[in-house]
Amino acid sequence: MELNQAVQALTALAQAHRLTVYRLLVQAGPAGKVAGEIASALGLPPATLSFHLKTLTHAGLIHPHPEGRHVRYTADFAAMHALIDYLSENCCGDTRAACAPPAPQPPVTTTRSPT
Amino acid sequence: MELNQAVQALTALAQAHRLTVYRLLVQAGPAGKVAGEIASALGLPPATLSFHLKTLTHAGLIHPHPEGRHVRYTADFAAMHALIDYLSENCCGDTRAACAPPAPQPPVTTTRSPT
DNA sequence: TCCATATTTCCAATATTATCGAAATTTCAG
DNA sequence: CTGAAATTTCGATAATATTGGAAATATGGA
């Protein structure tokens, strides 16, 4: 990933309404949400929401999928991971010091730790 | 993590100079860098760099450590992970669909996975 | 065709952010 | 104490972003 691309993505996320929209779409998964659903979830006027959706779209974080007179938006998960990787890239010069996340987050299968 | 805190962190990162500084500190690990080293790495006038360091500090992403007449800055790795988690929180409604990163990135100890 | 619905574009007012010279502050060395 | 070095604060200027009403566009249903 390139600097300017990352800045654009971070700029898109660095705004309360847009960050809320983005997380809503991330949590919605591949099904996404149509613009109207998002608008009523956030209580934003159409013009304002459209502006924010455009910003997120231009940053490559979400994508529009026209469906008749609705437009469904979905999060781009690859873009999300690319951004996250860019932030933590070569963390601590590859020495796994303070870089590892606090808990590796065992999903369902319990990893017994000797505590 | 809370919305406004996340917005503040993302705002701090959403600027080319600051993102560059931040990544420099992330890659420097716990040793960090003193302001002068950062300034010459980026070629920024002192006042400009100071402004950006303050922004990153207020966002809780880095911390200053005064050392005589130098000030060493280090990245806050916990803050970084908290931000990353906030972005991907409850991704796809916990259904591991498109959410998982492309490759689980095996570190050094090979965790044998049945593919 | 005609109307209601969904969304975007246009535009102008308002607010926020970035830049950096110069001066102030703090600290070390001699 | 005196001077040089590292960093921050101040302040003015320029650039960029956010907001939302009104109008435009596109679609589907009767």
mmCIF file of C-alpha atoms (C1' of nucleotides) in Angstrom:
data_model
loop_
_atom_site.group_PDB
_atom_site.id
_atom_site.type_symbol
_atom_site.label_atom_id
_atom_site.label_comp_id
_atom_site.label_asym_id
_atom_site.label_seq_id
_atom_site.Cartn_x
_atom_site.Cartn_y
_atom_site.Cartn_z
ATOM 1 C CA MET A 1 0.000 0.000 0.000
ATOM 2 C CA GLU A 2 1.124 3.508 -0.740
ATOM 3 C CA LEU A 3 1.247 6.513 1.543
ATOM 4 C CA ASN A 4 -1.286 8.677 -0.249
ATOM 5 C CA GLN A 5 -3.731 5.846 -0.570
ATOM 6 C CA ALA A 6 -3.468 5.169 3.158
ATOM 7 C CA VAL A 7 -3.903 8.851 3.967
ATOM 8 C CA GLN A 8 -7.004 8.959 1.813
ATOM 9 C CA ALA A 9 -8.484 5.935 3.579
ATOM 10 C CA LEU A 10 -7.641 7.307 7.020
ATOM 11 C CA THR A 11 -9.062 10.711 6.101
ATOM 12 C CA ALA A 12 -12.261 9.004 5.050
ATOM 13 C CA LEU A 13 -12.484 7.236 8.417
ATOM 14 C CA ALA A 14 -11.487 10.283 10.463
ATOM 15 C CA GLN A 15 -14.972 11.709 10.749
ATOM 16 C CA ALA A 16 -17.612 10.593 13.211
ATOM 17 C CA HIS A 17 -20.443 10.105 10.720
ATOM 18 C CA ARG A 18 -18.260 8.314 8.202
ATOM 19 C CA LEU A 19 -16.655 6.087 10.804
ATOM 20 C CA THR A 20 -20.115 5.150 12.049
ATOM 21 C CA VAL A 21 -21.282 4.383 8.515
ATOM 22 C CA TYR A 22 -18.179 2.344 7.835
ATOM 23 C CA ARG A 23 -18.507 0.240 10.972
ATOM 24 C CA LEU A 24 -22.172 -0.293 10.225
ATOM 25 C CA LEU A 25 -21.195 -1.708 6.822
ATOM 26 C CA VAL A 26 -18.343 -3.776 8.250
ATOM 27 C CA GLN A 27 -20.738 -5.325 10.712
ATOM 28 C CA ALA A 28 -23.357 -5.823 8.044
ATOM 29 C CA GLY A 29 -20.930 -8.042 6.161
ATOM 30 C CA PRO A 30 -21.234 -8.843 2.460
ATOM 31 C CA ALA A 31 -24.967 -8.098 2.535
ATOM 32 C CA GLY A 32 -24.265 -4.413 3.121
ATOM 33 C CA LYS A 33 -26.989 -1.793 3.453
ATOM 34 C CA VAL A 34 -28.821 0.476 1.058
ATOM 35 C CA ALA A 35 -28.308 4.227 1.401
ATOM 36 C CA GLY A 36 -31.764 4.775 2.866
ATOM 37 C CA GLU A 37 -31.164 2.301 5.672
ATOM 38 C CA ILE A 38 -27.925 4.035 6.517
ATOM 39 C CA ALA A 39 -29.557 7.450 6.422
ATOM 40 C CA SER A 40 -32.262 6.472 8.862
ATOM 41 C CA ALA A 41 -29.785 4.647 11.089
ATOM 42 C CA LEU A 42 -27.773 7.847 11.466
ATOM 43 C CA GLY A 43 -30.494 10.444 11.047
ATOM 44 C CA LEU A 44 -28.603 12.361 8.385
ATOM 45 C CA PRO A 45 -30.096 14.491 5.588
ATOM 46 C CA PRO A 46 -29.716 12.778 2.194
ATOM 47 C CA ALA A 47 -27.240 15.304 0.812
ATOM 48 C CA THR A 48 -24.965 14.968 3.810
ATOM 49 C CA LEU A 49 -25.002 11.188 3.757
ATOM 50 C CA SER A 50 -24.345 11.140 0.037
ATOM 51 C CA PHE A 51 -21.308 13.330 0.540
ATOM 52 C CA HIS A 52 -19.911 10.955 3.145
ATOM 53 C CA LEU A 53 -20.660 7.842 1.108
ATOM 54 C CA LYS A 54 -18.838 9.373 -1.808
ATOM 55 C CA THR A 55 -15.821 10.105 0.361
ATOM 56 C CA LEU A 56 -15.683 6.511 1.627
ATOM 57 C CA THR A 57 -16.180 5.195 -1.893
ATOM 58 C CA HIS A 58 -13.408 7.323 -3.387
ATOM 59 C CA ALA A 59 -11.109 6.055 -0.654
ATOM 60 C CA GLY A 60 -11.882 2.497 -1.808
ATOM 61 C CA LEU A 61 -13.239 1.473 1.584
ATOM 62 C CA ILE A 62 -16.777 0.770 0.409
ATOM 63 C CA HIS A 63 -18.425 0.029 -2.916
ATOM 64 C CA PRO A 64 -21.824 0.993 -4.341
ATOM 65 C CA HIS A 65 -24.044 -1.648 -5.915
ATOM 66 C CA PRO A 66 -26.998 -0.084 -7.745
ATOM 67 C CA GLU A 67 -30.218 -2.055 -7.274
ATOM 68 C CA GLY A 68 -33.035 -0.387 -9.113
ATOM 69 C CA ARG A 69 -33.608 2.912 -7.438
ATOM 70 C CA HIS A 70 -31.690 1.868 -4.358
ATOM 71 C CA VAL A 71 -27.933 1.795 -3.988
ATOM 72 C CA ARG A 72 -26.505 -0.874 -1.748
ATOM 73 C CA TYR A 73 -23.138 -0.221 -0.149
ATOM 74 C CA THR A 74 -20.739 -2.869 1.085
ATOM 75 C CA ALA A 75 -17.438 -2.625 2.931
ATOM 76 C CA ASP A 76 -14.292 -3.652 1.086
ATOM 77 C CA PHE A 77 -12.676 -6.045 3.537
ATOM 78 C CA ALA A 78 -9.473 -6.425 1.570
ATOM 79 C CA ALA A 79 -9.002 -2.652 1.707
ATOM 80 C CA MET A 80 -9.589 -2.729 5.466
ATOM 81 C CA HIS A 81 -6.914 -5.376 5.949
ATOM 82 C CA ALA A 82 -4.501 -3.565 3.656
ATOM 83 C CA LEU A 83 -4.860 -0.432 5.730
ATOM 84 C CA ILE A 84 -4.393 -2.276 9.000
ATOM 85 C CA ASP A 85 -1.307 -3.999 7.636
ATOM 86 C CA TYR A 86 0.095 -0.702 6.463
ATOM 87 C CA LEU A 87 -0.229 0.760 9.945
ATOM 88 C CA SER A 88 1.505 -2.090 11.705
ATOM 89 C CA GLU A 89 3.930 -2.973 8.905
ATOM 90 C CA ASN A 90 7.408 -3.966 9.992
ATOM 91 C CA CYS A 91 6.347 -3.250 13.550
ATOM 92 C CA CYS A 92 9.310 -3.070 15.975
ATOM 93 C CA GLY A 93 11.570 -3.907 13.056
ATOM 94 C CA ASP A 94 10.113 -7.421 12.943
ATOM 95 C CA THR A 95 11.279 -8.072 16.492
ATOM 96 C CA ARG A 96 8.084 -9.278 18.124
ATOM 97 C CA ALA A 97 8.405 -7.086 21.160
ATOM 98 C CA ALA A 98 5.530 -4.823 22.098
ATOM 99 C CA CYS A 99 3.989 -5.368 18.710
ATOM 100 C CA ALA A 100 1.875 -8.446 19.174
ATOM 101 C CA PRO A 101 -1.745 -7.787 20.085
ATOM 102 C CA PRO A 102 -2.489 -8.260 23.834
ATOM 103 C CA ALA A 103 -4.396 -11.554 23.425
ATOM 104 C CA PRO A 104 -4.294 -13.651 20.217
ATOM 105 C CA GLN A 105 -8.085 -13.938 20.589
ATOM 106 C CA PRO A 106 -8.830 -17.687 20.555
ATOM 107 C CA PRO A 107 -12.022 -18.029 18.474
ATOM 108 C CA VAL A 108 -13.954 -21.064 19.645
ATOM 109 C CA THR A 109 -11.336 -23.756 20.244
ATOM 110 C CA THR A 110 -9.974 -23.057 23.725
ATOM 111 C CA THR A 111 -6.207 -22.767 23.797
ATOM 112 C CA ARG A 112 -5.245 -23.787 27.337
ATOM 113 C CA SER A 113 -2.801 -21.282 28.777
ATOM 114 C CA PRO A 114 -0.697 -22.194 31.892
ATOM 115 C CA THR A 115 -1.405 -18.734 33.453
ATOM 116 C CA MET B 1 -12.975 2.059 22.519
ATOM 117 C CA GLU B 2 -15.238 5.027 22.006
ATOM 118 C CA LEU B 3 -16.220 6.751 18.778
ATOM 119 C CA ASN B 4 -14.663 10.136 19.487
ATOM 120 C CA GLN B 5 -11.428 8.604 20.663
ATOM 121 C CA ALA B 6 -11.218 6.562 17.460
ATOM 122 C CA VAL B 7 -11.980 9.627 15.340
ATOM 123 C CA GLN B 8 -9.234 11.537 17.112
ATOM 124 C CA ALA B 9 -6.732 8.753 16.468
ATOM 125 C CA LEU B 10 -7.748 8.421 12.831
ATOM 126 C CA THR B 11 -7.610 12.199 12.354
ATOM 127 C CA ALA B 12 -4.095 12.155 13.738
ATOM 128 C CA LEU B 13 -3.084 9.471 11.246
ATOM 129 C CA ALA B 14 -4.902 11.027 8.296
ATOM 130 C CA GLN B 15 -2.077 13.330 7.279
ATOM 131 C CA ALA B 16 0.951 12.319 5.233
ATOM 132 C CA HIS B 17 3.612 13.747 7.542
ATOM 133 C CA ARG B 18 1.976 12.383 10.669
ATOM 134 C CA LEU B 19 1.362 8.970 9.178
ATOM 135 C CA THR B 20 5.005 8.842 8.134
ATOM 136 C CA VAL B 21 6.135 9.850 11.622
ATOM 137 C CA TYR B 22 3.847 7.302 13.190
ATOM 138 C CA ARG B 23 5.051 4.448 11.027
ATOM 139 C CA LEU B 24 8.620 5.447 11.679
ATOM 140 C CA LEU B 25 7.967 5.141 15.405
ATOM 141 C CA VAL B 26 6.053 1.882 15.026
ATOM 142 C CA GLN B 27 9.000 0.415 13.149
ATOM 143 C CA ALA B 28 11.467 1.844 15.650
ATOM 144 C CA GLY B 29 9.783 -0.205 18.362
ATOM 145 C CA PRO B 30 10.089 0.561 22.095
ATOM 146 C CA ALA B 31 13.386 2.405 21.506
ATOM 147 C CA GLY B 32 11.531 5.170 19.673
ATOM 148 C CA LYS B 33 13.240 8.224 18.205
ATOM 149 C CA VAL B 34 14.054 11.695 19.478
ATOM 150 C CA ALA B 35 12.353 14.646 17.811
ATOM 151 C CA GLY B 36 15.512 15.729 16.029
ATOM 152 C CA GLU B 37 15.966 12.352 14.383
ATOM 153 C CA ILE B 38 12.385 12.473 13.171
ATOM 154 C CA ALA B 39 12.775 16.019 11.890
ATOM 155 C CA SER B 40 15.815 15.167 9.815
ATOM 156 C CA ALA B 41 14.239 11.947 8.566
ATOM 157 C CA LEU B 42 11.302 13.927 7.186
ATOM 158 C CA GLY B 43 12.987 17.249 6.448
ATOM 159 C CA LEU B 44 10.394 19.250 8.350
ATOM 160 C CA PRO B 45 10.943 22.609 10.080
ATOM 161 C CA PRO B 46 10.916 22.209 13.888
ATOM 162 C CA ALA B 47 7.683 24.113 14.410
ATOM 163 C CA THR B 48 5.835 21.985 11.878
ATOM 164 C CA LEU B 49 7.088 18.725 13.317
ATOM 165 C CA SER B 50 6.242 19.840 16.836
ATOM 166 C CA PHE B 51 2.686 20.559 15.726
ATOM 167 C CA HIS B 52 2.321 17.072 14.301
ATOM 168 C CA LEU B 53 3.925 15.350 17.273
ATOM 169 C CA LYS B 54 1.519 17.147 19.561
ATOM 170 C CA THR B 55 -1.422 15.996 17.470
ATOM 171 C CA LEU B 56 -0.279 12.353 17.598
ATOM 172 C CA THR B 57 0.405 12.661 21.325
ATOM 173 C CA HIS B 58 -3.010 14.138 22.113
ATOM 174 C CA ALA B 59 -4.571 11.290 20.194
ATOM 175 C CA GLY B 60 -2.753 8.856 22.505
ATOM 176 C CA LEU B 61 -0.912 7.180 19.625
ATOM 177 C CA ILE B 62 2.581 8.168 20.744
ATOM 178 C CA HIS B 63 4.162 9.277 24.009
ATOM 179 C CA PRO B 64 6.943 11.773 24.747
ATOM 180 C CA HIS B 65 9.815 10.793 27.043
ATOM 181 C CA PRO B 66 11.940 13.823 27.976
ATOM 182 C CA GLU B 67 15.658 13.028 28.027
ATOM 183 C CA GLY B 68 17.626 16.105 28.941
ATOM 184 C CA ARG B 69 17.162 18.551 26.147
ATOM 185 C CA HIS B 70 15.919 15.866 23.804
ATOM 186 C CA VAL B 71 12.458 14.392 23.734
ATOM 187 C CA ARG B 72 12.130 10.780 22.741
ATOM 188 C CA TYR B 73 8.860 9.623 21.216
ATOM 189 C CA THR B 74 7.555 6.076 21.202
ATOM 190 C CA ALA B 75 4.488 4.516 19.615
ATOM 191 C CA ASP B 76 1.740 3.252 21.893
ATOM 192 C CA PHE B 77 1.186 -0.265 20.599
ATOM 193 C CA ALA B 78 -1.838 -0.938 22.773
ATOM 194 C CA ALA B 79 -3.507 2.144 21.293
ATOM 195 C CA MET B 80 -2.698 0.905 17.807
ATOM 196 C CA HIS B 81 -4.288 -2.473 18.489
ATOM 197 C CA ALA B 82 -7.318 -0.861 20.121
ATOM 198 C CA LEU B 83 -7.891 1.239 17.020
ATOM 199 C CA ILE B 84 -7.496 -1.729 14.683
ATOM 200 C CA ASP B 85 -9.922 -3.754 16.779
ATOM 201 C CA TYR B 86 -12.419 -0.909 16.751
ATOM 202 C CA LEU B 87 -12.378 -0.817 12.969
ATOM 203 C CA SER B 88 -12.937 -4.512 12.495
ATOM 204 C CA GLU B 89 -15.128 -5.055 15.573
ATOM 205 C CA ASN B 90 -17.991 -7.468 15.148
ATOM 206 C CA CYS B 91 -17.016 -7.802 11.521
ATOM 207 C CA CYS B 92 -19.678 -9.529 9.393
ATOM 208 C CA GLY B 93 -21.734 -9.933 12.548
ATOM 209 C CA ASP B 94 -19.190 -12.458 13.873
ATOM 210 C CA THR B 95 -19.820 -14.711 10.915
ATOM 211 C CA ARG B 96 -16.304 -15.352 9.670
ATOM 212 C CA ALA B 97 -17.122 -14.644 6.066
ATOM 213 C CA ALA B 98 -15.145 -12.056 4.137
ATOM 214 C CA CYS B 99 -13.715 -10.738 7.365
ATOM 215 C CA ALA B 100 -10.666 -12.892 7.929
ATOM 216 C CA PRO B 101 -7.401 -11.469 6.626
ATOM 217 C CA PRO B 102 -6.228 -13.063 3.320
ATOM 218 C CA ALA B 103 -3.369 -15.077 4.882
ATOM 219 C CA PRO B 104 -3.099 -15.814 8.641
ATOM 220 C CA GLN B 105 0.614 -14.923 8.402
ATOM 221 C CA PRO B 106 2.449 -17.741 10.229
ATOM 222 C CA PRO B 107 5.168 -16.013 12.353
ATOM 223 C CA VAL B 108 8.087 -18.311 13.166
ATOM 224 C CA THR B 109 6.520 -21.183 15.075
ATOM 225 C CA THR B 110 4.619 -23.029 12.392
ATOM 226 C CA THR B 111 1.076 -23.697 13.518
ATOM 227 C CA ARG B 112 0.059 -26.659 11.445
ATOM 228 C CA SER B 113 -3.342 -25.985 9.921
ATOM 229 C CA PRO B 114 -5.285 -28.728 8.097
ATOM 230 C CA THR B 115 -5.858 -26.223 5.226
ATOM 231 C "C1'" DT C 1 -47.697 8.483 -19.169
ATOM 232 C "C1'" DC C 2 -47.567 10.309 -14.481
ATOM 233 C "C1'" DC C 3 -46.381 10.261 -9.788
ATOM 234 C "C1'" DA C 4 -43.882 8.882 -5.675
ATOM 235 C "C1'" DT C 5 -39.506 7.237 -3.985
ATOM 236 C "C1'" DA C 6 -34.339 6.921 -3.697
ATOM 237 C "C1'" DT C 7 -30.261 9.060 -4.373
ATOM 238 C "C1'" DT C 8 -26.988 12.402 -6.130
ATOM 239 C "C1'" DT C 9 -25.308 17.042 -7.608
ATOM 240 C "C1'" DC C 10 -24.923 21.951 -6.984
ATOM 241 C "C1'" DC C 11 -23.749 25.674 -4.253
ATOM 242 C "C1'" DA C 12 -22.550 28.804 -0.653
ATOM 243 C "C1'" DA C 13 -21.838 29.489 4.234
ATOM 244 C "C1'" DT C 14 -19.148 27.928 8.034
ATOM 245 C "C1'" DA C 15 -15.615 25.573 10.446
ATOM 246 C "C1'" DT C 16 -11.371 23.160 10.882
ATOM 247 C "C1'" DT C 17 -6.505 22.206 9.751
ATOM 248 C "C1'" DA C 18 -1.604 22.845 8.038
ATOM 249 C "C1'" DT C 19 2.362 25.649 7.545
ATOM 250 C "C1'" DC C 20 6.416 27.861 9.374
ATOM 251 C "C1'" DG C 21 9.150 32.281 10.875
ATOM 252 C "C1'" DA C 22 10.275 34.264 15.044
ATOM 253 C "C1'" DA C 23 10.486 34.253 19.838
ATOM 254 C "C1'" DA C 24 10.443 31.706 24.187
ATOM 255 C "C1'" DT C 25 11.909 27.742 27.037
ATOM 256 C "C1'" DT C 26 14.838 24.271 28.821
ATOM 257 C "C1'" DT C 27 19.107 21.905 29.266
ATOM 258 C "C1'" DC C 28 23.883 20.788 28.805
ATOM 259 C "C1'" DA C 29 28.890 22.027 28.300
ATOM 260 C "C1'" DG C 30 32.692 24.802 29.412
ATOM 261 C "C1'" DC D 1 27.501 32.460 34.177
ATOM 262 C "C1'" DT D 2 27.439 32.250 29.108
ATOM 263 C "C1'" DG D 3 26.522 30.396 24.805
ATOM 264 C "C1'" DA D 4 24.893 26.778 21.804
ATOM 265 C "C1'" DA D 5 21.566 23.172 20.872
ATOM 266 C "C1'" DA D 6 16.791 20.860 21.095
ATOM 267 C "C1'" DT D 7 12.209 21.609 21.275
ATOM 268 C "C1'" DT D 8 7.843 24.095 21.957
ATOM 269 C "C1'" DT D 9 4.645 28.105 21.753
ATOM 270 C "C1'" DC D 10 2.740 32.039 19.368
ATOM 271 C "C1'" DG D 11 0.465 34.056 15.620
ATOM 272 C "C1'" DA D 12 -0.799 35.046 10.997
ATOM 273 C "C1'" DT D 13 -1.964 33.053 6.558
ATOM 274 C "C1'" DA D 14 -3.495 29.736 3.292
ATOM 275 C "C1'" DA D 15 -5.789 25.583 2.200
ATOM 276 C "C1'" DT D 16 -9.294 22.065 2.899
ATOM 277 C "C1'" DA D 17 -13.529 19.902 4.770
ATOM 278 C "C1'" DT D 18 -18.459 19.769 6.495
ATOM 279 C "C1'" DT D 19 -23.146 20.977 6.225
ATOM 280 C "C1'" DG D 20 -27.747 20.862 4.196
ATOM 281 C "C1'" DG D 21 -31.481 23.204 1.244
ATOM 282 C "C1'" DA D 22 -32.991 23.089 -3.292
ATOM 283 C "C1'" DA D 23 -32.893 21.202 -7.709
ATOM 284 C "C1'" DA D 24 -31.725 17.399 -10.781
ATOM 285 C "C1'" DT D 25 -31.690 12.476 -12.042
ATOM 286 C "C1'" DA D 26 -33.255 7.772 -12.313
ATOM 287 C "C1'" DT D 27 -36.315 4.003 -11.315
ATOM 288 C "C1'" DG D 28 -40.498 1.341 -10.584
ATOM 289 C "C1'" DG D 29 -45.505 1.029 -10.116
ATOM 290 C "C1'" DA D 30 -50.362 2.255 -11.357
#
